Amino acid sequence: MSDIAMKTINSIRILSADTVQKAKSGHPGAPMGMAPLAYALYQYQLKANPADPKWPDRDRFVLSSGHASALLYSLLHLYGYGLTMEDMKQFRQWGSLTPGHPEYRHTVGVETTTGPLGQGVANAVGFAIAETMMAAHFNREGFPVVDHRTYAVCGDGCMMEGISSEAASLAGTLKLDKLTLLYDDNEISIEGNTDIAFREDVGERFLAYGWNVIQVEDGNDWEQVCAAIEHAKGTDKPTLIICPTTIGYGCDAKAGTASAHGEPLGEDNLLAAARKLGMPDEPFTIADDVYAHCRESAVRNQAAEDDWKAMFEKYAEAYPELAKEFCEWIEGGNGHLRRDDQPPGEADAQPGGRLR
Ligand SMILES: Cc1ncc(C[n+]2csc(CCOP(=O)(O)OP(=O)(O)O)c2C)c(N)n1
């Protein structure tokens, strides 16, 4: 593993733990365990442009484990979605852009609100269905104007919920081949080891649903995860990538235990983890070369969007009516979709962690 990859992954880990520590509440363990798979996705796989977060043909990312929101905020900060370090320090504070669980239309780069376990998996299936339907309606020979993937990340808790099973069954039936679900298989949940309540073979279950299942040997190795994501692109089914990870990775006092799940690591443990992972003692410190490294993915994605725009211009010349309809669908001008600038309703207007 290159030094800068390791440094970026460990920056994600410690920044996530810093936010939870400062807030004195939250979930540091899952972000620390999932940092390598998140890095593989954001650095090398996700087709999404932070300079234009609403690009219609972007890949969608859903953090179904909404309690691990610190991970998503760390990614949005590092990958240039406009969350500042000050926003990171306001994690879980009333009215901040970094509420306890990610909220759609509240924080740029959050594609859907998550927190209720399993729900994000079903949302992701919905995104993948929408992509398939839009592609069937709008794409023409030589013009794949709708051609994006949906990625979701979930943990044991999501897998225990019935909603994820129901949605996964539908995804298998519909052969939603552009859907990839990364399973953070850390064998720890809120009440301890998953052995006490969850012993099923998740991979076998998804095979029965008609999914392609990839078992990664070490979910802590971002290159293995990256290869698995790449492999998923070549199949005609949705793909589950099972990633064995360690909750609270890097924090010797808590790694692999339920106490890493839903409480701050503690000042001393966090300092020890930062030192073990080669991070600075000072919280909320990110090295310049890490920022520069993350920006490389933005350059790749800007080029991808430029190519798409050039294609769309030619599409609009060849199929003006379809192009007009596409824009109406995206902008919601024809009542197909709600506008993104529509103010949130009363029910979802209160940022902050209501779920524990
Ligand atoms: C439907 C639902 N039930 C309960 C909760 C409360 N809750 C939040 S996180 C969690 C445990 C999640 O376990 P896991 O997915 O294994 O996450 P990890 O321990 O790896 O952080 C629970 C029960 C919730 N968010 N949603």
XYZ file of C-alpha atoms in Angstrom, residues 41 59-62 64 119-132 147-154 163-182 206 209-214 228-229 231-241:
68
model
C -14.691 4.081 -3.457
C -22.900 7.648 -9.289
C -25.013 7.619 -6.148
C -23.551 6.789 -2.763
C -25.714 5.748 0.178
C -27.026 2.926 4.973
C -33.465 1.736 4.977
C -30.483 2.963 2.975
C -30.208 -0.411 1.288
C -33.803 -0.043 0.118
C -33.130 3.551 -0.965
C -30.181 2.315 -2.990
C -32.354 -0.282 -4.689
C -34.748 2.553 -5.540
C -31.895 4.619 -7.015
C -30.829 1.636 -9.117
C -34.392 1.069 -10.351
C -34.643 4.761 -11.282
C -31.369 4.546 -13.205
C -32.529 1.475 -15.103
C -25.271 5.341 -17.233
C -24.327 5.483 -13.587
C -23.919 3.110 -10.690
C -25.346 3.059 -7.191
C -23.128 2.171 -4.247
C -24.343 1.517 -0.735
C -22.498 0.670 2.441
C -24.188 -1.218 5.233
C -36.329 -4.090 4.840
C -32.885 -4.794 3.405
C -33.872 -8.397 2.663
C -37.060 -7.410 0.902
C -35.327 -4.781 -1.190
C -32.376 -7.067 -1.977
C -34.757 -9.766 -3.170
C -36.360 -7.292 -5.574
C -32.944 -6.099 -6.761
C -31.956 -9.684 -7.563
C -35.201 -10.321 -9.399
C -34.795 -7.159 -11.457
C -31.101 -7.906 -12.094
C -30.035 -4.424 -11.058
C -26.490 -4.900 -12.263
C -25.394 -1.348 -11.515
C -26.049 -1.763 -7.803
C -23.127 -2.595 -5.527
C -23.568 -3.108 -1.799
C -20.493 -3.104 0.420
C -27.773 -12.933 -1.232
C -31.722 -13.593 -4.014
C -29.868 -13.778 -7.317
C -26.937 -11.535 -6.442
C -23.308 -11.853 -7.358
C -21.413 -12.231 -4.068
C -17.744 -11.363 -3.634
C -13.880 -6.276 -6.022
C -15.749 -3.097 -6.979
C -15.068 -6.896 -10.769
C -18.704 -6.083 -9.938
C -18.920 -3.953 -13.062
C -18.565 -7.024 -15.248
C -21.606 -8.935 -14.004
C -25.274 -8.890 -14.976
C -26.536 -8.989 -11.380
C -26.389 -6.714 -8.355
C -23.255 -7.353 -6.319
C -22.673 -7.792 -2.609
C -19.075 -7.281 -1.512
